[in-house]
Coordinates of C-alpha atoms and ligand atoms in Angstrom, one line a residue:
M1 CA 0.0 0.0 0.0
S2 CA 1.3 3.4 -0.7
A3 CA 1.5 5.8 2.1
P4 CA -0.9 8.7 2.2
N5 CA 0.2 11.5 -0.1
K6 CA 1.7 13.9 2.3
S7 CA 2.2 16.5 -0.4
Y8 CA -1.5 16.7 -1.2
D9 CA -2.4 20.3 -1.6
P10 CA -6.0 21.0 -2.4
V11 CA -5.0 24.3 -4.1
E12 CA -3.0 22.4 -6.7
V13 CA -6.0 20.3 -7.7
E14 CA -8.4 23.2 -8.1
A15 CA -9.2 21.8 -11.5
L16 CA -10.8 18.8 -10.0
K17 CA -13.3 20.6 -7.9
P18 CA -16.9 19.6 -8.7
E19 CA -17.8 23.1 -9.9
E20 CA -14.8 23.1 -12.1
I21 CA -15.6 19.8 -13.7
E22 CA -19.2 20.9 -14.2
R23 CA -18.0 24.1 -15.8
M24 CA -15.7 22.2 -18.2
R25 CA -18.6 19.8 -19.0
D26 CA -21.0 22.7 -19.5
E27 CA -18.6 24.6 -21.7
A28 CA -18.1 21.5 -23.8
L29 CA -21.9 21.0 -24.1
A30 CA -22.4 24.7 -25.0
A31 CA -19.6 24.5 -27.6
F32 CA -21.2 21.4 -29.2
A33 CA -24.6 23.0 -29.2
A34 CA -23.2 26.2 -30.7
A35 CA -21.4 24.3 -33.5
A36 CA -23.4 25.2 -36.6
D37 CA -21.9 22.6 -38.9
L38 CA -19.7 19.5 -38.8
Q39 CA -16.5 21.5 -39.3
Q40 CA -17.2 23.6 -36.2
L41 CA -18.2 20.5 -34.3
Q42 CA -14.9 19.0 -35.2
E43 CA -13.1 22.0 -33.8
A44 CA -15.2 21.9 -30.6
K45 CA -14.5 18.2 -30.3
T46 CA -10.7 18.7 -30.4
A47 CA -11.0 21.6 -27.9
H48 CA -13.2 19.7 -25.4
T49 CA -12.2 16.0 -25.8
G50 CA -8.7 16.2 -27.2
G51 CA -5.5 15.4 -25.4
S52 CA -5.1 19.0 -24.1
S53 CA -8.7 19.7 -23.4
P54 CA -9.5 20.9 -19.8
L55 CA -11.2 17.6 -19.0
A56 CA -8.3 15.5 -20.3
L57 CA -5.9 17.6 -18.3
A58 CA -8.1 17.3 -15.2
N59 CA -8.2 13.5 -15.8
R60 CA -4.4 13.5 -15.7
E61 CA -4.4 15.2 -12.4
I62 CA -6.4 12.5 -10.7
G63 CA -3.4 10.3 -10.2
A64 CA -1.9 12.8 -7.8
L65 CA -4.8 12.7 -5.4
P66 CA -5.1 10.6 -2.2
P67 CA -7.1 7.4 -2.7
Q68 CA -10.5 8.7 -1.5
A69 CA -10.3 12.0 -3.4
K70 CA -9.1 10.0 -6.4
A71 CA -12.2 7.9 -6.4
D72 CA -14.5 10.9 -6.1
A73 CA -12.6 12.9 -8.7
G74 CA -12.4 9.9 -11.0
K75 CA -16.1 9.4 -10.8
R76 CA -16.8 13.1 -11.4
V77 CA -14.4 13.4 -14.3
G78 CA -15.6 10.1 -15.7
Q79 CA -19.2 11.1 -15.6
A80 CA -18.4 14.5 -17.1
R81 CA -16.5 13.0 -19.9
A82 CA -19.2 10.5 -20.6
A83 CA -21.8 13.3 -20.7
V84 CA -19.5 15.2 -23.1
G85 CA -19.1 12.1 -25.3
R86 CA -22.9 11.6 -25.4
A87 CA -23.5 15.2 -26.2
L88 CA -20.9 15.1 -28.9
A89 CA -22.4 12.0 -30.5
A90 CA -25.9 13.4 -30.4
R91 CA -24.8 16.7 -31.9
Q92 CA -22.8 14.8 -34.5
G93 CA -26.0 12.9 -35.4
E94 CA -28.1 16.0 -35.7
L95 CA -25.6 17.8 -37.9
E96 CA -25.1 14.8 -40.1
A97 CA -28.9 14.5 -40.6
E98 CA -29.1 18.2 -41.4
R99 CA -26.3 17.9 -43.9
D100 CA -27.9 14.9 -45.6
A101 CA -31.2 16.7 -45.8
R102 CA -29.5 19.8 -47.3
V103 CA -27.5 17.8 -49.8
L104 CA -30.7 16.0 -50.9
V105 CA -32.3 19.4 -51.6
E106 CA -29.3 21.2 -53.0
E107 CA -27.9 18.4 -55.0
A108 CA -31.2 16.9 -56.2
V109 CA -31.3 15.9 -59.8
D110 CA -34.5 16.9 -61.6
V111 CA -35.0 13.8 -63.7
T112 CA -37.9 15.6 -65.5
L113 CA -35.6 18.2 -67.0
P114 CA -34.9 17.7 -70.7
Y115 CA -31.6 16.0 -71.1
D116 CA -31.2 17.0 -74.6
R117 CA -31.8 20.5 -76.1
T118 CA -32.5 19.1 -79.5
P119 CA -34.3 15.9 -78.7
S120 CA -34.6 13.5 -81.6
G121 CA -38.2 13.0 -82.7
A122 CA -40.1 9.8 -83.4
R123 CA -41.9 9.0 -86.6
H124 CA -45.6 8.6 -86.1
P125 CA -46.6 5.0 -85.7
L126 CA -49.2 5.4 -88.4
T127 CA -46.5 6.2 -90.9
T128 CA -44.1 3.4 -89.8
F129 CA -46.9 0.9 -89.6
M130 CA -48.3 1.8 -93.0
E131 CA -44.8 1.5 -94.5
R132 CA -44.4 -1.9 -92.8
V133 CA -47.6 -3.2 -94.4
A134 CA -46.6 -1.8 -97.8
D135 CA -43.2 -3.5 -97.4
V136 CA -44.9 -6.9 -97.1
F137 CA -46.2 -6.4 -100.6
V138 CA -43.1 -4.7 -102.0
A139 CA -41.2 -7.8 -101.0
M140 CA -43.6 -9.8 -103.2
G141 CA -43.0 -7.6 -106.2
Y142 CA -45.8 -5.1 -105.8
E143 CA -45.3 -1.4 -106.6
I144 CA -46.4 1.5 -104.4
A145 CA -49.1 3.6 -106.1
E146 CA -50.5 6.9 -104.9
G147 CA -53.3 9.2 -105.9
P148 CA -54.5 12.7 -104.8
E149 CA -56.4 13.3 -101.6
A150 CA -58.7 15.8 -103.4
E151 CA -59.9 13.3 -105.9
A152 CA -62.2 13.5 -109.0
E153 CA -65.6 12.1 -108.2
W154 CA -65.3 10.0 -111.2
F155 CA -62.3 8.1 -109.7
N156 CA -63.7 8.0 -106.2
F157 CA -67.2 6.7 -107.3
D158 CA -68.0 6.3 -111.0
A159 CA -65.0 4.3 -112.1
L160 CA -65.7 2.0 -109.1
N161 CA -69.2 1.3 -110.3
F162 CA -71.0 3.7 -107.9
T163 CA -73.5 5.0 -110.5
P164 CA -74.7 8.6 -109.8
D165 CA -77.9 7.5 -108.1
H166 CA -76.3 4.4 -106.6
P167 CA -77.4 4.1 -103.0
A168 CA -73.9 3.0 -102.1
R169 CA -72.7 6.5 -102.6
Q170 CA -74.4 7.3 -99.4
M171 CA -72.5 4.5 -97.7
Q172 CA -69.6 6.9 -97.4
D173 CA -70.0 10.3 -95.8
T174 CA -68.3 12.4 -98.4
F175 CA -66.7 15.8 -98.1
F176 CA -67.6 17.5 -101.4
V177 CA -65.2 20.2 -102.5
R178 CA -67.1 23.4 -103.3
G179 CA -66.9 24.6 -106.9
P180 CA -65.6 27.9 -108.1
Q181 CA -67.3 31.1 -106.9
G182 CA -70.5 31.7 -108.8
A183 CA -71.0 28.1 -109.8
G184 CA -74.1 28.0 -107.7
D185 CA -74.9 26.5 -104.3
D186 CA -74.4 22.9 -105.4
E187 CA -71.3 21.9 -103.5
S188 CA -70.8 18.9 -105.7
A189 CA -70.5 21.2 -108.8
S190 CA -66.7 21.0 -108.7
G191 CA -66.7 17.3 -109.4
V192 CA -64.0 17.0 -106.7
V193 CA -64.3 15.2 -103.3
L194 CA -61.9 14.5 -100.5
R195 CA -61.4 10.8 -101.3
T196 CA -63.4 8.6 -99.1
H197 CA -61.2 5.6 -99.6
T198 CA -58.0 4.6 -101.3
S199 CA -59.9 2.5 -103.9
P200 CA -59.8 5.3 -106.6
V201 CA -56.0 4.6 -106.7
Q202 CA -57.1 1.2 -108.2
A203 CA -58.5 3.0 -111.2
R204 CA -55.6 5.3 -111.5
A205 CA -53.2 2.4 -111.4
L206 CA -55.0 0.5 -114.1
L207 CA -55.2 3.5 -116.4
G208 CA -51.6 4.5 -115.9
R209 CA -49.8 1.2 -116.1
E210 CA -49.2 -1.7 -118.4
L211 CA -50.8 -5.0 -117.4
P212 CA -50.3 -7.0 -115.3
V213 CA -50.7 -4.6 -112.4
Y214 CA -49.7 -5.4 -108.8
V215 CA -49.9 -2.3 -106.6
V216 CA -50.2 -1.4 -103.0
C217 CA -51.7 2.0 -102.2
P218 CA -51.3 3.6 -98.8
G219 CA -52.9 6.9 -98.1
R220 CA -55.0 9.4 -96.2
V221 CA -58.8 9.4 -96.6
Y222 CA -61.7 11.6 -95.4
R223 CA -65.2 11.1 -94.1
T224 CA -67.6 13.4 -92.4
D225 CA -67.3 11.7 -89.0
E226 CA -66.9 13.6 -85.7
L227 CA -63.6 13.0 -83.9
D228 CA -64.2 10.6 -81.0
A229 CA -62.6 7.6 -79.4
T230 CA -63.4 5.4 -82.4
H231 CA -63.8 7.8 -85.3
T232 CA -61.7 10.4 -87.0
P233 CA -62.7 12.4 -90.1
V234 CA -59.1 11.9 -91.4
F235 CA -57.7 8.4 -91.4
H236 CA -55.5 6.1 -93.4
Q237 CA -56.2 3.1 -95.5
I238 CA -54.1 0.7 -97.4
E239 CA -55.4 -0.8 -100.6
L240 CA -54.1 -3.7 -102.7
L241 CA -54.8 -4.4 -106.3
A242 CA -53.6 -7.3 -108.5
V243 CA -54.9 -7.6 -112.1
D244 CA -53.4 -10.4 -114.2
E245 CA -54.4 -13.3 -116.3
G246 CA -55.9 -16.2 -114.3
L247 CA -56.2 -14.6 -110.9
T248 CA -58.8 -16.2 -108.6
M249 CA -60.1 -15.8 -105.1
A250 CA -57.6 -18.4 -104.0
D251 CA -54.9 -15.9 -104.9
L252 CA -56.7 -13.3 -102.8
K253 CA -57.0 -15.6 -99.8
G254 CA -53.3 -16.7 -100.0
T255 CA -52.2 -13.1 -100.2
L256 CA -54.3 -12.1 -97.2
D257 CA -52.9 -15.0 -95.2
H258 CA -49.4 -14.1 -96.1
M259 CA -50.0 -10.5 -95.0
V260 CA -51.3 -11.4 -91.6
Q261 CA -48.5 -13.9 -91.0
S262 CA -45.9 -11.3 -91.9
L263 CA -47.5 -8.7 -89.7
F264 CA -48.7 -10.8 -86.8
G265 CA -46.6 -14.0 -86.8
A266 CA -46.7 -17.6 -87.9
G267 CA -50.0 -19.6 -87.6
M268 CA -52.1 -16.5 -88.5
K269 CA -54.9 -16.8 -91.0
T270 CA -57.9 -15.0 -92.4
R271 CA -61.5 -15.8 -93.2
L272 CA -63.9 -14.3 -95.7
R273 CA -67.6 -13.4 -95.1
P274 CA -69.9 -12.5 -98.0
N275 CA -70.5 -8.7 -98.3
Y276 CA -71.3 -6.1 -100.9
F277 CA -69.0 -3.5 -102.5
P278 CA -69.9 -2.0 -105.9
F279 CA -66.3 -2.4 -107.2
T280 CA -65.8 -6.1 -106.3
E281 CA -67.8 -9.2 -107.3
P282 CA -68.0 -11.3 -105.4
S283 CA -67.2 -9.2 -102.3
A284 CA -66.2 -10.2 -98.9
E285 CA -65.5 -8.9 -95.4
M286 CA -62.2 -10.1 -94.2
D287 CA -61.4 -11.1 -90.7
M288 CA -58.1 -12.2 -89.2
L289 CA -57.6 -14.8 -86.5
C290 CA -57.2 -12.9 -83.1
Y291 CA -53.4 -12.8 -82.8
V292 CA -53.7 -12.8 -79.0
C293 CA -55.9 -15.8 -78.2
K294 CA -55.7 -17.4 -81.6
G295 CA -59.4 -18.3 -81.2
A296 CA -58.9 -20.1 -77.8
S297 CA -61.3 -17.6 -76.0
V298 CA -64.3 -18.6 -78.1
G299 CA -66.9 -20.3 -75.9
N300 CA -64.3 -20.4 -73.1
P301 CA -65.3 -18.1 -70.2
D302 CA -62.2 -19.0 -68.3
R303 CA -60.0 -17.5 -71.0
P304 CA -61.7 -14.2 -72.1
C305 CA -59.9 -12.2 -74.7
R306 CA -60.1 -8.3 -74.6
T307 CA -58.5 -7.9 -78.0
C308 CA -61.2 -9.8 -80.0
A309 CA -64.0 -9.6 -77.3
S310 CA -63.7 -13.4 -77.2
E311 CA -64.9 -13.6 -80.8
G312 CA -61.7 -15.3 -82.0
W313 CA -61.6 -13.1 -85.1
I314 CA -60.9 -9.4 -85.7
E315 CA -62.5 -7.6 -88.6
L316 CA -60.0 -6.1 -91.0
G317 CA -61.7 -4.6 -94.0
G318 CA -63.2 -5.4 -97.4
C319 CA -62.0 -7.4 -100.3
G320 CA -63.1 -9.3 -103.4
M321 CA -62.6 -10.0 -107.1
V322 CA -62.4 -6.8 -109.1
N323 CA -65.8 -6.1 -110.7
P324 CA -65.5 -6.6 -114.5
R325 CA -67.3 -3.2 -114.8
V326 CA -64.3 -1.6 -113.1
L327 CA -62.0 -3.3 -115.5
V328 CA -64.0 -2.1 -118.4
A329 CA -64.1 1.5 -117.1
C330 CA -60.3 1.4 -116.9
G331 CA -59.8 -0.1 -120.4
V332 CA -59.0 -3.6 -119.2
D333 CA -60.4 -6.6 -121.1
P334 CA -62.4 -8.6 -118.5
G335 CA -62.4 -11.6 -120.8
R336 CA -58.7 -11.9 -120.5
Y337 CA -57.9 -10.4 -117.1
S338 CA -59.2 -10.8 -113.7
G339 CA -58.1 -9.2 -110.4
F340 CA -58.5 -9.1 -106.7
A341 CA -58.4 -6.2 -104.3
F342 CA -58.7 -5.4 -100.7
G343 CA -58.6 -2.4 -98.4
F344 CA -58.5 -1.7 -94.7
G345 CA -58.1 1.0 -92.2
I346 CA -54.6 1.5 -90.6
E347 CA -55.8 3.2 -87.5
R348 CA -58.0 0.3 -86.4
M349 CA -55.2 -2.2 -87.0
L350 CA -52.7 -0.1 -85.1
M351 CA -55.2 0.2 -82.2
F352 CA -55.7 -3.4 -81.6
R353 CA -52.0 -4.2 -82.4
H354 CA -50.9 -1.8 -79.7
N355 CA -53.9 -1.7 -77.3
I356 CA -54.5 1.9 -78.1
E357 CA -57.9 2.7 -76.6
D358 CA -58.6 6.2 -78.0
M359 CA -58.2 7.1 -81.6
R360 CA -57.7 10.8 -80.6
D361 CA -54.3 9.9 -79.2
M362 CA -53.2 9.1 -82.8
V363 CA -54.2 12.5 -84.2
E364 CA -53.4 14.9 -81.5
G365 CA -49.7 15.0 -82.2
D366 CA -48.5 14.6 -78.6
V367 CA -44.9 13.4 -78.6
R368 CA -45.6 11.5 -75.4
F369 CA -47.8 9.2 -77.5
T370 CA -45.4 8.7 -80.4
R371 CA -42.1 8.5 -78.4
P372 CA -42.7 5.0 -77.0
F373 CA -42.9 3.7 -80.5
G374 CA -39.2 4.8 -80.9
M375 CA -37.4 5.6 -84.0
E376 CA -38.7 2.5 -85.9
I377 CA -37.9 3.0 -89.5
Ligands
DAH401 N1 -62.9 1.0 -100.1 C1 -63.7 0.2 -99.1 C2 -64.0 1.1 -97.9 O1 -63.4 2.1 -97.7 C3 -62.8 -1.0 -98.6 C4 -62.6 -2.0 -99.7 C5 -63.6 -3.0 -99.9 C6 -61.5 -1.9 -100.5 C7 -63.4 -4.0 -100.9 C8 -61.3 -2.9 -101.5 C9 -62.3 -3.9 -101.7 O2 -60.3 -2.9 -102.3 O3 -62.1 -4.8 -102.6 O4 -64.9 0.8 -97.2

């Protein structure tokens, strides 16, 4: 045992008095509380917990005390240092949280900002899809044929066997182009209409080409419909015409099947239902197998299909063998040549192909609609 420390002089250990220790502790706590950022807290930490801080120096003095005083002082200093350590950790936590929150605000990346000042556009899906359909036929040797959108009534109706009083003229809600000023009130006086279908290109192709004729005619057409979810007064059709020696309805059917297989995949097929068009005889309505359920939803309530409303088939458009009257009107000998034709709307096909529910999305020109289709060429 060591002898009592005779040289103990309370004056020399002033630093270990309870008030002194409390003061050191409180100064440390005040300094931490006053630290406005992590840098200042680091400075306060060095000053109040570092090797030459008042509490560290006081701690070093304990050794010089007599045993009882040593225990008391040790406890006081220990408690004070522990309190300082806790306060430091707490303030450190607060300041770090503040910094993190500030960084999140100040350094936030606005992901909605345009990343590109000259963003690349996207071609409209109607354009790309129409080209894709036309390509199926170009690959088979067909040529692309075009005609005017403001079309002579003769091409739009007469050449196609719609006689002037033919009730079928009313089948299509025609925009008539007004004649020149002074030509009277009769809007049809100009003899020009906005074409109601792409079929007039059939007559133009027959008149302008050598036989045989194999053409595909994509284009814009017009009808007096209000714009709503399923109608638009301006829409697109694609028309096909083949006139050659010996063509039959089997050629038409094979061509349709090939088209739907090219566009919708292997195993696809079409079916024909009798119908009437003045320019084809016989005429048919053409359906394609539903490319989603492939007919499996029919009569099967456990497997309903939204795409075809569980009908198994999707209506595409009209088709048939070119009416001999059309051939005659276009100077083609129906005794030697026969032909087949079909036509359908592009918007409708695009809608069910991409689950587009509202036709207006296709005409409003919002890039948010076109962009997801990408830069498909
Ligand atoms: N032109 C018709 C329409 O717009 C569609 C059509 C039917 C086109 C039969 C054809 C065809 O080529 O053969 O309603």
